[in-house]
Amino acid sequence: MAMMFATIAFSIDAMLPALPNIAQELTPDDPTRAPLIMTAFVLGMGIGTFFTGPLSDAFGRKTVMVCGAAVYILASAIAWASASFEVVIAARILQGLGAAGPRVVSIAVIRDLFSGREMAKIVSIVMMIFTLVPGFAPTLGYVIITTSGWRGIFMAFIGFSVISAAWLILRLPETLPRENRRPLRMRLLLDAVRDMFTHPIVRLSILVQTLCMSMLFSVLMLIQPIYEHVYDKQDTFHFWFGGIALVSAGASFLNAMLVVRLGMRRLITIALSIQILLSATVLVQNETFGTSSFAVFAFWQAYLFFQAGLTIGNLNAIAMEPMGHIAGMAASVIGAVSTVLAAAIASPIGLLFDGTIRPLVGAILLMATMAFVLMRYMGRIEARLPAE
């Protein structure tokens, strides 16, 4: 299950060192389009998340995961063979659709087999591996590129998925018996969407989660060009990115310690307020004294990754809390809506790169401010709910 879930991180982070090579070969006239390869995958994954949960309830966990892996492998092969940037983008969207199966259904499989503390232990192992993947994926991608070019990355994706799918087929029995399956009905999905978006807390938490994910995706789109063109660190980019990702992974442990004491909403609000302060400081320094030092930018980047660990999981929990009666559907809808909207927001931000850090830091400051205002508004809504 850890391998299936780690497919997502591997598919995103291993691509980062390949962006200059892809830009040079496939879109030399407009290299700023290369980061769209990142959000195309995220967009496909978000769309697929709408359907993979309900499909696994109807047809079984194993069938959906294997079919998703097959789509992922096919899309990787198309991207490997393509000589067109547009076809690679389309293949990445298809690849994201296939990866949605492992992302969503792996957690459902764990829930089918375990409960209580045993489930928590297994999920902890899965998430630990998932948080470690961004630490070594860029370096692995760099090694593959130096030996076989950027197309070799897609061959690595195929190999990774073939191994994990074969392991799944051979070692894992179907965890959802036929008698426990539920028919696939579009009406149930539409009812779930209506229930969620008419609840004010759920609606606000999805909006804030979208903004937090947009911040993360925007950084992933622009981080490589900034390292290369602003700080001239393209040769060591994979080491810096991996190290910062590993350090930032500690946010999950800090969140576990603080969330009981401070509460989810308060912890999210504090994390966003710190982001506003840091981004404003970096932006003012950049405008007043010229480009911020690499140390300042690296610290800012590390906190943004750290912030994701303090916000996204808590926001998901806030949105899920009133939706216990439709938990499975709600999980799919929340993940899909926030991911698709975040990809839509991050994509144009990725095209704003002008050789400085200004567009990225300014966009993060704006989104953090909007998210902070929405969290404060959520507090006022929560205060009124008991009286309704």
Coordinates of C-alpha atoms in Angstrom, one line a residue:
M1 CA 0.0 0.0 0.0
A2 CA 2.9 2.3 0.7
M3 CA 4.2 1.7 -2.8
M4 CA 0.8 2.4 -4.4
F5 CA 0.4 5.6 -2.4
A6 CA 4.0 6.7 -3.1
T7 CA 3.2 6.6 -6.8
I8 CA 1.8 10.1 -6.5
A9 CA 4.9 11.7 -4.9
F10 CA 7.3 9.8 -7.3
S11 CA 5.3 10.9 -10.3
I12 CA 5.5 14.6 -9.3
D13 CA 8.9 15.0 -7.6
A14 CA 11.0 12.8 -10.0
M15 CA 9.9 15.1 -12.9
L16 CA 11.3 18.3 -11.4
P17 CA 15.0 17.8 -12.6
A18 CA 13.6 16.9 -16.1
L19 CA 11.8 20.2 -16.8
P20 CA 14.8 22.1 -18.4
N21 CA 15.5 19.1 -20.7
I22 CA 11.8 18.8 -21.7
A23 CA 11.6 22.6 -22.3
Q24 CA 14.7 22.6 -24.5
E25 CA 13.5 19.6 -26.6
L26 CA 9.7 20.0 -26.8
T27 CA 8.9 23.7 -26.2
P28 CA 12.1 25.7 -26.9
D29 CA 10.2 28.8 -28.0
D30 CA 8.3 29.1 -24.7
P31 CA 10.2 27.2 -21.9
T32 CA 7.9 28.7 -19.3
R33 CA 5.3 26.1 -20.4
A34 CA 7.3 23.2 -19.1
P35 CA 6.0 23.4 -15.5
L36 CA 2.5 22.6 -16.9
I37 CA 3.7 19.0 -16.9
M38 CA 3.4 19.1 -13.1
T39 CA -0.1 20.5 -12.9
A40 CA -1.4 18.3 -15.8
F41 CA -0.7 15.2 -13.6
V42 CA -2.4 16.8 -10.6
L43 CA -5.4 17.8 -12.7
G44 CA -5.9 14.3 -14.0
M45 CA -5.5 12.9 -10.5
G46 CA -8.1 15.3 -9.1
I47 CA -10.6 14.3 -11.8
G48 CA -10.0 10.6 -11.2
T49 CA -10.5 11.0 -7.5
F50 CA -14.1 11.8 -8.1
F51 CA -14.8 8.3 -9.4
T52 CA -12.2 5.9 -8.0
G53 CA -13.8 5.6 -4.5
P54 CA -17.4 4.9 -5.8
L55 CA -16.0 2.6 -8.5
S56 CA -14.1 0.5 -5.9
D57 CA -17.3 0.3 -3.8
A58 CA -19.1 -1.1 -6.8
F59 CA -16.5 -3.3 -8.5
G60 CA -14.0 -4.2 -5.8
R61 CA -10.8 -2.6 -4.6
K62 CA -8.4 -4.8 -6.5
T63 CA -10.1 -4.4 -9.9
V64 CA -10.0 -0.6 -9.6
M65 CA -6.4 -0.5 -8.4
V66 CA -5.1 -2.8 -11.2
C67 CA -7.1 -1.0 -13.9
G68 CA -5.7 2.4 -12.6
A69 CA -2.2 1.0 -12.7
A70 CA -2.8 -0.2 -16.3
V71 CA -4.0 3.3 -17.3
Y72 CA -0.9 4.8 -15.6
I73 CA 1.5 2.5 -17.4
L74 CA -0.2 3.2 -20.8
A75 CA 0.0 7.0 -20.2
S76 CA 3.7 6.7 -19.2
A77 CA 4.4 4.8 -22.4
I78 CA 2.6 7.5 -24.5
A79 CA 4.6 10.3 -22.9
W80 CA 7.9 8.3 -23.4
A81 CA 7.2 7.9 -27.1
S82 CA 5.9 11.4 -27.8
A83 CA 7.7 14.1 -29.7
S84 CA 5.0 16.7 -29.0
F85 CA 4.7 18.8 -25.8
E86 CA 0.9 18.8 -26.1
V87 CA 0.8 15.0 -26.3
V88 CA 3.0 14.8 -23.2
I89 CA 0.6 17.1 -21.4
A90 CA -2.4 14.9 -22.4
A91 CA -0.5 11.8 -21.4
R92 CA 0.3 13.3 -18.0
I93 CA -3.4 14.1 -17.4
L94 CA -4.2 10.4 -18.3
Q95 CA -1.3 9.3 -16.0
G96 CA -2.9 11.3 -13.2
L97 CA -6.3 9.6 -13.9
G98 CA -4.6 6.2 -13.5
A99 CA -2.7 7.2 -10.3
A100 CA -6.0 8.3 -8.6
G101 CA -6.8 4.6 -8.2
P102 CA -3.9 3.7 -5.9
R103 CA -4.2 7.1 -4.1
V104 CA -7.8 6.7 -3.0
V105 CA -8.3 2.9 -2.9
S106 CA -5.2 2.0 -1.0
I107 CA -6.6 3.7 2.1
A108 CA -9.9 1.9 1.6
V109 CA -8.1 -1.4 1.4
I110 CA -6.4 -0.7 4.8
R111 CA -9.7 0.1 6.3
D112 CA -11.2 -3.1 5.0
L113 CA -8.5 -5.2 6.7
F114 CA -7.8 -3.2 9.9
S115 CA -9.4 -1.0 12.4
G116 CA -8.5 1.0 15.5
R117 CA -4.9 1.1 16.5
E118 CA -3.9 -1.5 14.0
M119 CA -5.2 0.6 11.2
A120 CA -3.5 3.7 12.6
K121 CA -0.2 1.7 12.7
I122 CA -0.4 0.7 9.0
V123 CA -1.5 4.1 7.9
S124 CA 1.5 5.6 9.8
I125 CA 3.9 3.3 7.9
V126 CA 2.3 4.3 4.6
M127 CA 2.5 8.0 5.3
M128 CA 6.0 7.8 6.6
I129 CA 7.2 6.3 3.3
F130 CA 5.0 8.8 1.4
T131 CA 6.8 11.7 3.1
L132 CA 10.2 10.2 2.5
V133 CA 9.7 9.8 -1.3
P134 CA 10.0 13.6 -2.1
G135 CA 13.4 13.4 -0.3
F136 CA 15.0 11.0 -2.8
A137 CA 12.7 11.3 -5.9
P138 CA 14.4 14.4 -7.4
T139 CA 17.9 12.8 -6.9
L140 CA 16.7 9.6 -8.5
G141 CA 15.2 11.6 -11.4
Y142 CA 18.5 13.4 -11.8
V143 CA 20.5 10.1 -12.0
I144 CA 18.0 8.7 -14.5
I145 CA 18.3 11.9 -16.7
T146 CA 22.1 11.8 -16.7
T147 CA 22.1 8.2 -17.9
S148 CA 19.1 7.9 -20.2
G149 CA 17.6 11.4 -20.8
W150 CA 14.3 12.7 -19.6
R151 CA 12.4 10.0 -21.3
G152 CA 14.0 7.5 -19.0
I153 CA 11.9 9.0 -16.2
F154 CA 8.7 7.7 -17.8
M155 CA 10.3 4.2 -18.1
A156 CA 11.1 4.4 -14.4
F157 CA 7.4 5.2 -13.8
I158 CA 6.4 2.1 -15.8
G159 CA 8.8 -0.1 -13.9
F160 CA 7.6 1.2 -10.5
S161 CA 4.0 0.6 -11.4
V162 CA 4.6 -2.8 -12.9
I163 CA 6.3 -4.0 -9.7
S164 CA 3.7 -2.6 -7.4
A165 CA 0.8 -3.9 -9.5
A166 CA 2.3 -7.3 -9.8
W167 CA 2.9 -7.4 -6.0
L168 CA -0.8 -6.4 -5.5
I169 CA -2.1 -9.1 -7.9
L170 CA 0.0 -11.9 -6.4
R171 CA -0.1 -11.1 -2.7
L172 CA -3.3 -9.2 -1.9
P173 CA -6.8 -10.9 -2.0
E174 CA -9.9 -8.8 -2.8
T175 CA -10.8 -7.0 0.5
L176 CA -14.3 -6.1 -0.4
P177 CA -16.6 -9.1 -0.7
R178 CA -19.3 -9.0 -3.4
E179 CA -22.1 -9.0 -0.8
N180 CA -20.7 -5.7 0.7
R181 CA -20.5 -3.9 -2.6
R182 CA -22.7 -0.9 -3.5
P183 CA -24.0 -0.2 -6.9
L184 CA -22.5 2.8 -8.8
R185 CA -25.2 5.5 -8.8
M186 CA -24.6 9.0 -10.1
R187 CA -27.5 10.3 -8.0
L188 CA -25.6 9.3 -4.8
L189 CA -22.6 11.2 -5.9
L190 CA -24.6 14.3 -6.8
D191 CA -26.5 14.1 -3.4
A192 CA -23.1 13.9 -1.6
V193 CA -21.9 17.0 -3.5
R194 CA -25.1 18.9 -2.6
D195 CA -24.9 17.9 1.1
M196 CA -21.3 19.1 1.3
F197 CA -21.6 22.4 -0.5
T198 CA -24.7 23.4 1.5
H199 CA -22.8 23.0 4.8
P200 CA -21.0 26.2 5.5
I201 CA -18.0 24.7 7.4
V202 CA -17.4 22.0 4.8
R203 CA -17.6 24.6 2.0
L204 CA -15.2 27.0 3.7
S205 CA -12.7 24.2 4.6
I206 CA -12.7 23.0 1.0
L207 CA -11.9 26.6 -0.2
V208 CA -9.1 27.0 2.3
Q209 CA -7.7 23.5 1.4
T210 CA -7.8 24.5 -2.2
L211 CA -5.8 27.6 -1.5
C212 CA -3.2 25.7 0.6
M213 CA -2.8 23.1 -2.1
S214 CA -2.5 25.9 -4.7
M215 CA 0.4 27.3 -2.7
L216 CA 2.1 23.9 -2.7
F217 CA 1.5 23.3 -6.4
S218 CA 2.7 26.8 -7.4
V219 CA 6.0 26.2 -5.6
L220 CA 6.4 22.8 -7.3
M221 CA 5.8 24.4 -10.7
L222 CA 8.3 27.3 -10.2
I223 CA 10.9 25.9 -7.8
Q224 CA 13.2 24.4 -10.5
P225 CA 13.2 27.5 -12.7
I226 CA 14.0 29.7 -9.7
Y227 CA 16.9 27.4 -8.6
E228 CA 18.3 27.5 -12.1
H229 CA 17.7 31.1 -13.3
V230 CA 17.7 33.1 -10.1
Y231 CA 20.2 31.2 -7.9
D232 CA 22.2 29.2 -10.4
K233 CA 21.9 26.0 -8.5
Q234 CA 20.5 23.7 -11.2
D235 CA 23.3 21.2 -10.7
T236 CA 22.5 20.8 -7.0
F237 CA 18.8 21.4 -7.1
H238 CA 17.8 17.8 -6.4
F239 CA 20.0 17.8 -3.2
W240 CA 18.5 21.0 -1.9
F241 CA 14.9 20.1 -2.7
G242 CA 15.3 16.6 -1.2
G243 CA 16.9 17.9 2.0
I244 CA 14.2 20.6 2.5
A245 CA 11.5 18.1 1.8
L246 CA 12.9 15.7 4.4
V247 CA 13.2 18.4 7.1
S248 CA 9.7 19.6 6.3
A249 CA 8.3 16.1 6.8
G250 CA 8.6 16.8 10.6
A251 CA 5.4 18.9 10.3
S252 CA 3.3 15.8 10.6
F253 CA 4.8 14.9 13.9
L254 CA 4.5 18.4 15.2
N255 CA 0.9 18.5 14.1
A256 CA 0.1 15.3 16.0
M257 CA 1.5 16.9 19.2
L258 CA -0.2 20.3 18.9
V259 CA -3.6 19.6 17.3
V260 CA -5.1 18.1 20.5
R261 CA -3.9 21.1 22.5
L262 CA -4.7 23.9 20.1
G263 CA -7.4 22.5 17.9
M264 CA -7.4 22.2 14.1
R265 CA -8.8 25.6 13.2
R266 CA -6.5 27.5 15.5
L267 CA -3.5 25.6 14.4
I268 CA -4.3 26.3 10.7
T269 CA -4.9 30.0 11.4
I270 CA -1.5 30.3 13.2
A271 CA 0.3 28.5 10.3
L272 CA -1.2 30.8 7.8
S273 CA -0.5 33.9 9.8
I274 CA 3.2 32.9 9.9
Q275 CA 3.2 32.4 6.2
I276 CA 1.7 35.9 5.6
L277 CA 4.5 37.4 7.8
L278 CA 7.3 35.5 6.1
S279 CA 6.0 36.1 2.5
A280 CA 5.5 39.8 3.2
T281 CA 9.0 40.1 4.6
V282 CA 10.6 38.2 1.7
L283 CA 8.7 40.3 -0.8
V284 CA 9.6 43.6 0.8
Q285 CA 13.2 42.6 1.1
N286 CA 13.2 41.5 -2.5
E287 CA 11.7 44.8 -3.7
T288 CA 13.9 47.0 -1.4
F289 CA 17.3 45.4 -1.6
G290 CA 17.2 43.2 -4.7
T291 CA 16.9 39.4 -4.9
S292 CA 16.7 37.7 -1.5
S293 CA 19.6 35.5 -0.6
F294 CA 19.3 31.8 -1.3
A295 CA 19.3 31.1 2.4
V296 CA 16.3 33.3 2.9
F297 CA 14.5 31.8 0.0
A298 CA 15.3 28.2 1.1
F299 CA 14.0 28.9 4.6
W300 CA 10.8 30.4 3.1
Q301 CA 10.4 27.3 0.8
A302 CA 11.0 25.0 3.8
Y303 CA 8.3 26.7 5.8
L304 CA 5.8 26.5 2.9
F305 CA 6.3 22.7 2.8
F306 CA 6.1 22.6 6.6
Q307 CA 2.9 24.6 6.5
A308 CA 1.3 22.0 4.2
G309 CA 1.8 19.4 6.9
L310 CA 0.1 21.7 9.4
T311 CA -2.9 22.6 7.3
I312 CA -4.0 20.2 4.6
G313 CA -4.7 17.2 6.8
N314 CA -6.5 19.3 9.4
L315 CA -8.6 21.0 6.8
N316 CA -9.6 17.6 5.4
A317 CA -10.6 16.4 8.9
I318 CA -12.7 19.6 9.4
A319 CA -14.5 19.0 6.2
M320 CA -15.1 15.3 6.9
E321 CA -16.3 15.7 10.5
P322 CA -20.0 16.7 9.6
M323 CA -20.0 14.1 6.7
G324 CA -19.9 10.9 8.6
H325 CA -23.0 9.6 6.9
I326 CA -21.4 9.8 3.5
A327 CA -17.7 9.4 4.5
G328 CA -16.6 7.5 1.4
M329 CA -18.3 9.8 -1.1
A330 CA -17.2 12.8 0.9
A331 CA -13.5 11.8 0.8
S332 CA -13.6 11.4 -3.0
V333 CA -15.4 14.7 -3.5
I334 CA -13.2 16.7 -1.1
G335 CA -10.0 15.4 -2.6
A336 CA -11.2 15.9 -6.2
V337 CA -12.6 19.4 -5.9
S338 CA -9.7 20.8 -3.9
T339 CA -7.1 19.1 -6.2
V340 CA -8.7 20.2 -9.5
L341 CA -9.3 23.8 -8.4
A342 CA -5.7 24.0 -7.0
A343 CA -4.3 22.8 -10.3
A344 CA -6.4 25.4 -12.1
I345 CA -5.1 28.2 -9.9
A346 CA -1.5 27.1 -9.9
S347 CA -1.2 26.6 -13.7
P348 CA -1.4 30.3 -14.6
I349 CA 0.8 31.2 -11.7
G350 CA 3.4 28.9 -13.1
L351 CA 3.4 30.8 -16.4
L352 CA 4.2 34.2 -14.6
F353 CA 7.9 33.4 -14.0
D354 CA 9.9 36.5 -15.0
G355 CA 13.4 35.5 -13.8
T356 CA 12.7 36.6 -10.2
I357 CA 11.0 35.2 -7.1
R358 CA 8.5 38.0 -7.1
P359 CA 5.5 36.3 -8.9
L360 CA 5.7 33.2 -6.7
V361 CA 6.1 34.9 -3.4
G362 CA 3.5 37.5 -4.3
A363 CA 1.0 34.8 -5.3
I364 CA 1.7 32.9 -2.1
L365 CA 1.2 36.0 0.0
L366 CA -2.2 36.7 -1.7
M367 CA -3.4 33.1 -1.3
A368 CA -2.3 32.9 2.3
T369 CA -4.1 36.1 3.1
M370 CA -7.3 34.9 1.5
A371 CA -7.1 31.6 3.4
F372 CA -6.5 33.4 6.7
V373 CA -9.5 35.6 6.2
L374 CA -11.7 32.5 5.4
M375 CA -10.4 30.7 8.5
R376 CA -11.4 33.7 10.7
Y377 CA -14.8 33.8 9.0
M378 CA -15.1 30.0 9.7
G379 CA -14.6 30.8 13.4
R380 CA -17.5 33.1 13.4
I381 CA -19.7 30.6 11.5
E382 CA -18.8 27.9 14.1
A383 CA -19.8 30.2 16.9
R384 CA -23.2 30.6 15.4
L385 CA -23.9 27.0 14.5
P386 CA -25.1 25.7 17.9
A387 CA -27.8 28.3 18.0
E388 CA -29.2 27.3 14.6

